[in-house]
Coordinates of C-alpha atoms in Angstrom, one line a residue:
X279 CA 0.0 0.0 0.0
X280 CA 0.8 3.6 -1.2
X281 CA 1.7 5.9 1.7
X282 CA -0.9 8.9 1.0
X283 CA 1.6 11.7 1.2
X284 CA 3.4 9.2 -1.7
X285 CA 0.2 8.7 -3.6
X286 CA 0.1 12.4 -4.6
X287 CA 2.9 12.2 -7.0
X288 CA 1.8 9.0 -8.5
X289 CA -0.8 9.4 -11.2
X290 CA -2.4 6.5 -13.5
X291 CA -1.3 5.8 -16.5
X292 CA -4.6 6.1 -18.0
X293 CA -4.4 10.0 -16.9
X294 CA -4.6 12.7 -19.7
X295 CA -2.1 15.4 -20.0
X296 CA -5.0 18.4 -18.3
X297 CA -5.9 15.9 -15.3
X298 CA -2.2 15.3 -15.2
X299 CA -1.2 18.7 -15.3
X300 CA -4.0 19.4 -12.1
X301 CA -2.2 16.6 -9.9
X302 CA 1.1 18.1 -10.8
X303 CA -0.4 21.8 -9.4
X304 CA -1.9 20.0 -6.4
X305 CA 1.1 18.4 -5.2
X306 CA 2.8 21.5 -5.8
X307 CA 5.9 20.1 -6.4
X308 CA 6.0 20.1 -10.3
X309 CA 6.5 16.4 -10.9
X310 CA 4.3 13.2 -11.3
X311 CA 5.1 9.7 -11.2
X312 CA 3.8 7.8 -14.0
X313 CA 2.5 3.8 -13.5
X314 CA 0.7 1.3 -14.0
X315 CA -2.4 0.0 -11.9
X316 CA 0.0 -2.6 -10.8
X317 CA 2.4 -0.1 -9.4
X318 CA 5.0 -0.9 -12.5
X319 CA 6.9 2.6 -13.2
X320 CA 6.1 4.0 -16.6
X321 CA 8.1 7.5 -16.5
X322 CA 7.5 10.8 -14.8
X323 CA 5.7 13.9 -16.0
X324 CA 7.0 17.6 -14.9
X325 CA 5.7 20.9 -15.7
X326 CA 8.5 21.0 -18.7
X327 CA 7.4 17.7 -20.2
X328 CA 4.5 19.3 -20.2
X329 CA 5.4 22.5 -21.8
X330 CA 7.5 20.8 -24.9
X331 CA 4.9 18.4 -25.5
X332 CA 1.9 21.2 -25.9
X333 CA 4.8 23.0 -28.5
X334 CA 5.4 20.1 -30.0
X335 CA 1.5 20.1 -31.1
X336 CA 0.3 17.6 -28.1
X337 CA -2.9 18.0 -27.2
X338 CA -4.4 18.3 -23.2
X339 CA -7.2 15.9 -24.1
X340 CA -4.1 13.5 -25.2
X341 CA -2.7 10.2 -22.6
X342 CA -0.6 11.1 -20.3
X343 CA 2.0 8.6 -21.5
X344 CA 2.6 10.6 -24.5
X345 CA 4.5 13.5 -23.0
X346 CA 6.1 11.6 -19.8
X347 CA 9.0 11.2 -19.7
X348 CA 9.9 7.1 -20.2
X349 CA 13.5 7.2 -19.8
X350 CA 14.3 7.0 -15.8
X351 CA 17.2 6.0 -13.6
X352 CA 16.1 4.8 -10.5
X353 CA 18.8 4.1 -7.6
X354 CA 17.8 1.5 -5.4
X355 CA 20.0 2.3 -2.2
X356 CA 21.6 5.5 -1.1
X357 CA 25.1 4.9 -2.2
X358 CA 23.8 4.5 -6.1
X359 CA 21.7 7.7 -5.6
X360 CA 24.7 9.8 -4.3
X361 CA 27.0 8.1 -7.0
X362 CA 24.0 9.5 -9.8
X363 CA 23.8 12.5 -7.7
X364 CA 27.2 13.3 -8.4
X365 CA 27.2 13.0 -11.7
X366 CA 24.7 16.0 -12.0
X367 CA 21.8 13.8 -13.0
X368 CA 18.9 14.1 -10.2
X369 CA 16.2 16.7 -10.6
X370 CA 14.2 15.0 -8.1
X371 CA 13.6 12.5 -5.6
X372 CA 10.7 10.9 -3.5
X373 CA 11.1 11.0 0.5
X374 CA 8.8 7.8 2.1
X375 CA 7.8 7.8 5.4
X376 CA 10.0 8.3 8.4
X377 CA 12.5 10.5 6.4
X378 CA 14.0 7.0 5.2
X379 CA 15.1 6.9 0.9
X380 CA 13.1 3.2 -0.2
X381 CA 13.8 5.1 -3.7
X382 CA 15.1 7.5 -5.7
X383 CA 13.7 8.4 -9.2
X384 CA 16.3 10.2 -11.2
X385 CA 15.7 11.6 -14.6
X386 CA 18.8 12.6 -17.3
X387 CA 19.3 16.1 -17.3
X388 CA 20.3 15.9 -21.1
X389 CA 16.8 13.7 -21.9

């Protein structure tokens, strides 16, 4: 089970890009977390993603899926995500609860 602080910057796949974009303002930290029903990890959505794929001739009506982002890094322990860190390649990252890292969702900076 989803922690409900967590559960605001997951959205459903089967989201379009508007209800998207209203999770993304009422989490109010310009990211969403893209999966499956099943919890698998499909990408992530910011407010840029957003941006290029409206430019690009995207439509708000269209599937979320369409302007996520689909290539992620994820680091699955705290010494992997300061390695990536390092490198310059985190924009952002998920806390759980307690303050404890169960992951870390990294997305290129050059993608």
């Amino acid at each position: 089970m989803i922690d409900s602080e967590l559960q605001k910057f997951i959205g459903d796949n089967n989201l379009t890009v508007l209800q998207a974009m209203q999770r993304i303002d009422a989490n109010e930290h310009g990211i969403l977390i893209i999966a499956e029903e099943s919890g698998r990890l499909i990408g992530s959505l910011s407010d840029g993603d957003v941006r290029r794929y409206l430019l690009s001739g995207g439509r708000l009506e269209d599937n979320v899926t369409l302007a996520a982002n689909q290539h992620l890094r994820i680091a699955h322990s705290y010494e992997e995500a300061v390695s990536l860190f390092h490198k310059k390649i985190i924009l952002r990252y998920l806390w759980l609860m307690g303050g404890e890292i169960s992951s870390v969702y990294i997305l290129e900076m050059n993608g």
